[in-house]
Backbone as JSON, one array per atom type, in Angstrom:
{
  "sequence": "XXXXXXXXXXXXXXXXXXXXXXXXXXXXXXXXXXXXXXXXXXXXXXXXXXXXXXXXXXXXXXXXXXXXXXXXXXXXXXXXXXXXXXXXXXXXXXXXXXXXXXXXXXXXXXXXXXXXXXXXXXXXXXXXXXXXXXXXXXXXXXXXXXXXXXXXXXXXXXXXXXX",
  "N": [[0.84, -1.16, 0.0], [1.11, 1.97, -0.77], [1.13, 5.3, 0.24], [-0.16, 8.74, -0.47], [0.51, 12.13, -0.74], [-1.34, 13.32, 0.45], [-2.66, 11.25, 2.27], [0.21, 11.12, 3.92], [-0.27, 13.82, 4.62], [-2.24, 14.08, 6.46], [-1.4, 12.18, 8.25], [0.68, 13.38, 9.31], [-0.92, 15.81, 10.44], [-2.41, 14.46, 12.32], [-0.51, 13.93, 14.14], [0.9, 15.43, 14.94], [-1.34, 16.69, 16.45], [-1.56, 15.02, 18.29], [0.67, 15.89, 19.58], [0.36, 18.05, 20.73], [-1.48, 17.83, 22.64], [-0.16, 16.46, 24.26], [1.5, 17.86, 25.3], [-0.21, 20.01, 26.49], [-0.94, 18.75, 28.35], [1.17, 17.93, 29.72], [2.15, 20.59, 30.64], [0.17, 21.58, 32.25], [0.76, 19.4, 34.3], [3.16, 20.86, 34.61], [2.41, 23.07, 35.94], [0.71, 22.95, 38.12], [2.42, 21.26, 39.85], [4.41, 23.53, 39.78], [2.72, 25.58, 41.33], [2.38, 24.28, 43.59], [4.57, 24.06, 44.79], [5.35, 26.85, 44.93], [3.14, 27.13, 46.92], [3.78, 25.91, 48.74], [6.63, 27.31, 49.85], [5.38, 29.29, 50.14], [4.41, 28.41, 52.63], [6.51, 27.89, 54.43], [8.0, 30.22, 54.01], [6.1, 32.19, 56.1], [6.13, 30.37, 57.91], [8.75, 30.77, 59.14], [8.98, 33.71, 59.4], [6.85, 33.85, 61.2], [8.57, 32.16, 63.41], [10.56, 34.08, 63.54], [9.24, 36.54, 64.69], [8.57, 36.04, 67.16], [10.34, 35.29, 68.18], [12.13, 37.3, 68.22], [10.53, 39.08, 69.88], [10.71, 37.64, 72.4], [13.49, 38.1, 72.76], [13.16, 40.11, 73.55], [11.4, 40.09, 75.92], [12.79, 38.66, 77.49], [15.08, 39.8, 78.46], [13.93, 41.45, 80.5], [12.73, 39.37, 81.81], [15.09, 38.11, 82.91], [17.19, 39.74, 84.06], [17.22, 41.6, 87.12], [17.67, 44.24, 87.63], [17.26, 45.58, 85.22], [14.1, 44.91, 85.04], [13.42, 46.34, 87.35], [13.73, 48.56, 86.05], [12.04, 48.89, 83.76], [9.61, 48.32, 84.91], [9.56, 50.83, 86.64], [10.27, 53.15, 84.92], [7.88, 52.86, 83.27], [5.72, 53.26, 84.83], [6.71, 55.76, 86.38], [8.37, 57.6, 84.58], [9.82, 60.11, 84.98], [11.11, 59.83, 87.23], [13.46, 58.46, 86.81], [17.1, 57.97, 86.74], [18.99, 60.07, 84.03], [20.27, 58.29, 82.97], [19.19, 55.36, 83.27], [17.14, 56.37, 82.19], [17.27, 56.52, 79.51], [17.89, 53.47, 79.38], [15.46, 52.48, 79.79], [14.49, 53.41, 77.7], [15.38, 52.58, 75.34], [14.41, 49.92, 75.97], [11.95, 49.64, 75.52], [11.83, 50.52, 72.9], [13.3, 48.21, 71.48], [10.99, 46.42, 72.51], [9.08, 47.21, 71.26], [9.78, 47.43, 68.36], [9.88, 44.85, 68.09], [7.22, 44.14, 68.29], [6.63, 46.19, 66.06], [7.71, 44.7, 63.75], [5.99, 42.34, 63.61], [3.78, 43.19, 62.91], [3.91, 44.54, 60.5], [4.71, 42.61, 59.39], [2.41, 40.75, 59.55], [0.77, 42.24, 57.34], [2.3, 42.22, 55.35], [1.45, 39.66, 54.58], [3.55, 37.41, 55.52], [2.91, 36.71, 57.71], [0.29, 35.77, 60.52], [-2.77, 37.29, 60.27], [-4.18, 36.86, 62.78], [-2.18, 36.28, 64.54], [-0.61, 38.58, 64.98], [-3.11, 40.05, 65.52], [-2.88, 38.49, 68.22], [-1.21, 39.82, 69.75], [-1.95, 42.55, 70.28], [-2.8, 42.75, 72.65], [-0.6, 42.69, 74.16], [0.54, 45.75, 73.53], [-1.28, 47.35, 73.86], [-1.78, 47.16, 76.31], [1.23, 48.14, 77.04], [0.78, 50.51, 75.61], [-1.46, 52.29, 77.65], [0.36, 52.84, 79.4], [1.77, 55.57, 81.61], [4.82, 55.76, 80.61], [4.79, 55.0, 78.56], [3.74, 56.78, 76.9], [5.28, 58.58, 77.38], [7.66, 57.88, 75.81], [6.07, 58.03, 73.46], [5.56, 60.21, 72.67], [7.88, 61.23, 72.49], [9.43, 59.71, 70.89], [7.96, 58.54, 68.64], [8.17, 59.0, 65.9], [10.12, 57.01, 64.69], [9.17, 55.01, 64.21], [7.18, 53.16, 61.7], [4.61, 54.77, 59.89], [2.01, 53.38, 59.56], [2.38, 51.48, 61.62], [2.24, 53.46, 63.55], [0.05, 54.51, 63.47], [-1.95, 52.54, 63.97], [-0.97, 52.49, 67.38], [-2.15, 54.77, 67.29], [-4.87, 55.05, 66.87], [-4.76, 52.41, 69.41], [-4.29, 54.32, 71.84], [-6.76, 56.48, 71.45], [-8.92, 54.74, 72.01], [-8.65, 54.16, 74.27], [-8.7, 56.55, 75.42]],
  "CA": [[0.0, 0.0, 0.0], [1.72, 3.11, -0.99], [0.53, 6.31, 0.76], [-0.01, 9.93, -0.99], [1.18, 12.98, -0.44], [-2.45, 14.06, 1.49], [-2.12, 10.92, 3.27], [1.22, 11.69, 4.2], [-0.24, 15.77, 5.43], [-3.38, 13.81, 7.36], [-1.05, 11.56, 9.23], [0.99, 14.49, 10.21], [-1.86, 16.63, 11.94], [-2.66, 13.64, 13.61], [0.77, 13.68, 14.7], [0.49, 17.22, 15.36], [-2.44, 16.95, 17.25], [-1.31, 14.35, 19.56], [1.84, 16.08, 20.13], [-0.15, 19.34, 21.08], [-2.25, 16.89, 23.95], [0.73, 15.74, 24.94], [2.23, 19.01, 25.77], [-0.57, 20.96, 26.85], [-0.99, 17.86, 29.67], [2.54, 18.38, 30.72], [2.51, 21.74, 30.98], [-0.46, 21.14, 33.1], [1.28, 18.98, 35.26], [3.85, 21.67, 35.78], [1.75, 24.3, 36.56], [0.66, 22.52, 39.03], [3.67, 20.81, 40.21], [4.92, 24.54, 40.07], [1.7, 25.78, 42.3], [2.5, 23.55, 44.99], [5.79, 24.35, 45.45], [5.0, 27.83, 45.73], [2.6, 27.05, 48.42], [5.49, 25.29, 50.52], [7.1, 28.26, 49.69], [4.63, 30.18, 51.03], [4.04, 28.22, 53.91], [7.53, 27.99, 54.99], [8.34, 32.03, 54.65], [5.39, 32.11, 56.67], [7.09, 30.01, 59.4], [10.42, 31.89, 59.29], [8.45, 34.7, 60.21], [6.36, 33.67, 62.88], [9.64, 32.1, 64.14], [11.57, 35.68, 63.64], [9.04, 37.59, 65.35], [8.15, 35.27, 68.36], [12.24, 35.14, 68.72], [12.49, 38.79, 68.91], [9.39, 39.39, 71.11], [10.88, 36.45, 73.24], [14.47, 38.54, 73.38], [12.93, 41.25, 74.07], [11.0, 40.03, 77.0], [13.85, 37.8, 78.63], [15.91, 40.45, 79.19], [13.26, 41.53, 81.69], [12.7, 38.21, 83.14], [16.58, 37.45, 83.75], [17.84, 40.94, 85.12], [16.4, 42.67, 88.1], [17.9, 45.73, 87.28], [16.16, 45.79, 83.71], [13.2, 44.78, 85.23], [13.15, 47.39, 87.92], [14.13, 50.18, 85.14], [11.18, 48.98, 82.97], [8.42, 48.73, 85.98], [9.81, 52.47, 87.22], [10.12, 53.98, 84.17], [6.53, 52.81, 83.02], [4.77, 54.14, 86.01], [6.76, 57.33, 85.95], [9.42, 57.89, 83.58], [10.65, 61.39, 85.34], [11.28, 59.68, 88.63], [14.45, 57.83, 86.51], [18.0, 58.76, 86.48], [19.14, 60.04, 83.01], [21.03, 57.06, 82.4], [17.8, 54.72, 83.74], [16.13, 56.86, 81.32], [17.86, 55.8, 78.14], [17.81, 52.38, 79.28], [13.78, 52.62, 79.59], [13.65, 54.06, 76.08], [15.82, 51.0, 74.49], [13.55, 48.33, 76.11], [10.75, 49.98, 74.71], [12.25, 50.2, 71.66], [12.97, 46.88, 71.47], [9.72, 45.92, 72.75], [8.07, 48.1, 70.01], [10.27, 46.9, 67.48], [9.27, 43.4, 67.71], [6.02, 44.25, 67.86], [5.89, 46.66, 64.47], [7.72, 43.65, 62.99], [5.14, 41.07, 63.47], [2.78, 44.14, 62.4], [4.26, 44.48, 59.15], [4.83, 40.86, 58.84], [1.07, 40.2, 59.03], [0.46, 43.07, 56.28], [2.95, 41.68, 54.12], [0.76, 38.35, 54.5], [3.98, 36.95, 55.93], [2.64, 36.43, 59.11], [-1.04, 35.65, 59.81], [-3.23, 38.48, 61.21], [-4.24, 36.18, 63.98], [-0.68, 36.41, 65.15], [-0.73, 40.11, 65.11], [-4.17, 40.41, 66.49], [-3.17, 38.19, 69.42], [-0.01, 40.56, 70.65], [-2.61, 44.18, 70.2], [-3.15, 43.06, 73.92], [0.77, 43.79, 74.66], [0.77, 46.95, 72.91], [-2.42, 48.07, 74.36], [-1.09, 47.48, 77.97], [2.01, 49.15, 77.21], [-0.04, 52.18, 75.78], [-1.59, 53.21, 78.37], [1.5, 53.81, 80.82], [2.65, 57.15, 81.72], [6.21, 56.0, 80.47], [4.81, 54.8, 77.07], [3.29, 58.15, 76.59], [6.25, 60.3, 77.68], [8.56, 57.23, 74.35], [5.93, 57.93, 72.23], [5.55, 61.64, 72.53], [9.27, 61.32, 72.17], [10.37, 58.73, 69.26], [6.56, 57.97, 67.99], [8.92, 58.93, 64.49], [11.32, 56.38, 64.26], [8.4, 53.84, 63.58], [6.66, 53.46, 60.49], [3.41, 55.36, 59.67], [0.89, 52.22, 59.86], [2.3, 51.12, 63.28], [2.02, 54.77, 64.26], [-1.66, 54.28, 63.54], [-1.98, 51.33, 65.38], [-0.92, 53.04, 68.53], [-3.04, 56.16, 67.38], [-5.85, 54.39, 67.54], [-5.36, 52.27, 70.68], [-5.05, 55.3, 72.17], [-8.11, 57.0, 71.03], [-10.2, 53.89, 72.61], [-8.18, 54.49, 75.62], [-9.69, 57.87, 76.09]],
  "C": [[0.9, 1.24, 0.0], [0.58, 4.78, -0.77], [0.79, 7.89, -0.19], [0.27, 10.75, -0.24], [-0.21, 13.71, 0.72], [-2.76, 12.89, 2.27], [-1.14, 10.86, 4.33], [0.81, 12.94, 5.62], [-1.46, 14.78, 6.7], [-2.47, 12.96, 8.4], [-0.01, 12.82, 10.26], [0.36, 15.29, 11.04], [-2.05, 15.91, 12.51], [-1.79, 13.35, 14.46], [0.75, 14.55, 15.32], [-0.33, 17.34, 16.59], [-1.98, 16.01, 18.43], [-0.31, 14.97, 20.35], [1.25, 17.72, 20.95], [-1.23, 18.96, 22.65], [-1.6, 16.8, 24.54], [1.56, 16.96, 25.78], [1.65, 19.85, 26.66], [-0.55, 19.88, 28.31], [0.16, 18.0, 30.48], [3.06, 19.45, 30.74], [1.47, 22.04, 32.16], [0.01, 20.84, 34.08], [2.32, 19.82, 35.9], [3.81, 22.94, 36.21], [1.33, 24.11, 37.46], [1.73, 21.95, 40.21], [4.52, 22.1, 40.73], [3.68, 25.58, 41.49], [2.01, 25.24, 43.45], [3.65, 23.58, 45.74], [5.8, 26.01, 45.93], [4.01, 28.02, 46.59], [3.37, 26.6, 49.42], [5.87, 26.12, 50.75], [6.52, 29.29, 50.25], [4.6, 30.17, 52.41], [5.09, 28.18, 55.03], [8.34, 28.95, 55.46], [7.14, 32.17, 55.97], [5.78, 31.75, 58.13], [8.18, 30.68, 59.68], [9.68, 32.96, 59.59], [7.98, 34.9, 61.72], [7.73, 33.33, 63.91], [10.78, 33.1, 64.55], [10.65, 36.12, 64.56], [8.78, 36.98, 66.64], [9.55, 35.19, 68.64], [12.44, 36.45, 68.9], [11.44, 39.35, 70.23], [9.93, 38.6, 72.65], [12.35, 37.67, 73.72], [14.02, 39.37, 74.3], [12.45, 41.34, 76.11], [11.81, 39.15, 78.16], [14.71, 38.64, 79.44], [15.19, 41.01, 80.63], [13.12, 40.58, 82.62], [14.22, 37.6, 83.73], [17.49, 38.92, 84.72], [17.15, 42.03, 85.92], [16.2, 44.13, 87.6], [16.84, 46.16, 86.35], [14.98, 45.58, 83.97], [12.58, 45.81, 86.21], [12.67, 48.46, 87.23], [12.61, 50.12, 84.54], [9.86, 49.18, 84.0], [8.94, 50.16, 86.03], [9.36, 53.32, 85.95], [8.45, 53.34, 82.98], [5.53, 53.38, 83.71], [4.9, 55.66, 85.95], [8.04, 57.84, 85.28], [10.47, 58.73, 83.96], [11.08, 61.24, 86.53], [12.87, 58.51, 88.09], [15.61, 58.85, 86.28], [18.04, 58.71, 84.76], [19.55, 58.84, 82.39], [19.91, 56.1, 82.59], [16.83, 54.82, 82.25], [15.94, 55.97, 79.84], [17.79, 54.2, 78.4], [16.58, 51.92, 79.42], [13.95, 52.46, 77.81], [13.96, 53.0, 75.56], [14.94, 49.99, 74.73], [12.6, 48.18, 75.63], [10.94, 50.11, 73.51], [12.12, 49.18, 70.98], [12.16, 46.32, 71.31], [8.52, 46.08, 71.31], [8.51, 47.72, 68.49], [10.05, 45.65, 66.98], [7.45, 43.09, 67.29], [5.72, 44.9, 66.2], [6.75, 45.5, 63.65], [6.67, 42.7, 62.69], [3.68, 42.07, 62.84], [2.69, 44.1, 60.85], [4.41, 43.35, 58.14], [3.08, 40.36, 58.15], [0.34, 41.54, 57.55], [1.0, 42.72, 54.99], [2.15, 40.04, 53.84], [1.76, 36.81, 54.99], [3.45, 35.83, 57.13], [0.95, 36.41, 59.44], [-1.76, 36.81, 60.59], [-3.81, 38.05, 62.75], [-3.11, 36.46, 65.13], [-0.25, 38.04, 65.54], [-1.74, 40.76, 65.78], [-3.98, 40.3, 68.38], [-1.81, 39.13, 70.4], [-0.75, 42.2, 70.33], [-2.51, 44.3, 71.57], [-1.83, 43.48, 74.66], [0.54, 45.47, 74.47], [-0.28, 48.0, 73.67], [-1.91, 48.57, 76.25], [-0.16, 48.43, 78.06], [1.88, 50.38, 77.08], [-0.24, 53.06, 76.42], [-0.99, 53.44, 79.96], [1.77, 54.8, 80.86], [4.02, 56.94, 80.78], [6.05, 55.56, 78.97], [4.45, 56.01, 76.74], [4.17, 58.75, 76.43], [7.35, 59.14, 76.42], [8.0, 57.63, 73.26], [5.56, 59.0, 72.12], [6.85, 61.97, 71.79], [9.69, 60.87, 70.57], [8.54, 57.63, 68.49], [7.3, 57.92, 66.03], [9.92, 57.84, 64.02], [10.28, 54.95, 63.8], [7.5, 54.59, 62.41], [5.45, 53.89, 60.78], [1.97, 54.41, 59.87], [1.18, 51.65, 61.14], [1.62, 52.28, 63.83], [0.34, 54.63, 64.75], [-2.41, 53.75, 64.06], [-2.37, 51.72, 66.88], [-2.18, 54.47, 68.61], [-4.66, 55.57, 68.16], [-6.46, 53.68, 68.87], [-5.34, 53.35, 71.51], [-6.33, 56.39, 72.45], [-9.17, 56.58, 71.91], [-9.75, 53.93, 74.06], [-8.97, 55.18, 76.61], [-11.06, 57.77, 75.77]]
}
């Protein structure tokens, strides 16, 4: 049986056509295959976060639970800020720093979708406490600038519900 030249072209699209099944299926598979890895990917920045900001929140708050001193400074200068020596003072402002720092991390974290807003919701009740001290008032009268504009807001707000 000797085949023509438009048998020939018909066996080719069918060639064609299979090879166009065959491709779009395994491009399929690694769009998917590629999907799922950027969900690991997701889910794993995700953890490196939570694990960054729960490790800084954690420094932050050890230093209080292992040194009197630091723990004195931070009770005193929360109650009344102006009843600390200068040097006291500055070592207030850093802890709060600190403190505040870990917090607008895990802030920013959950905005960036890093981090989940759950996780951010459940540390408002730090932030809130620390708010309304005399000695957070007289840091964030002070250095309310050195944090970003959406934390700021944060604090604006718990404030607000304060009063």
């Amino acid at each position: 049986m000797l085949l023509n030249w438009q048998d020939l072209g018909s066996i080719g699209e069918l060639v064609s056509a299979i090879a166009v099944v065959i491709s779009l299926v395994y491009l399929a598979f690694q769009i998917r295959q590629n999907t799922k890895q950027i969900d690991e990917n997701t889910k794993a920045a995700q953890a490196v976060a939570f694990d960054s900001s729960i490790s800084h929140a954690f420094a932050a708050r050890q230093m209080i639970i292992e040194n009197a001193d630091v723990a004195s400074i931070y009770m005193r200068g929360s109650n009344d800020p102006d009843s600390l020596s200068e040097e006291d003072r500055i070592r207030y402002r850093l802890i709060v720093h600190n403190i505040l720092w870990a917090l607008w991390n895990m802030q920013s974290q959950s905005q960036v979708g890093e981090l989940s807003s759950e996780t951010w919701g459940a540390q408002l009740a730090t932030l809130e406490r620390m708010a309304s001290t005399p000695g957070f008032q007289w840091f964030w009268e002070n250095y309310d600038q050195e944090f970003g504009a959406s934390f700021q807001k944060v604090v604006a707000d718990l404030q607000a519900k304060a009063t």
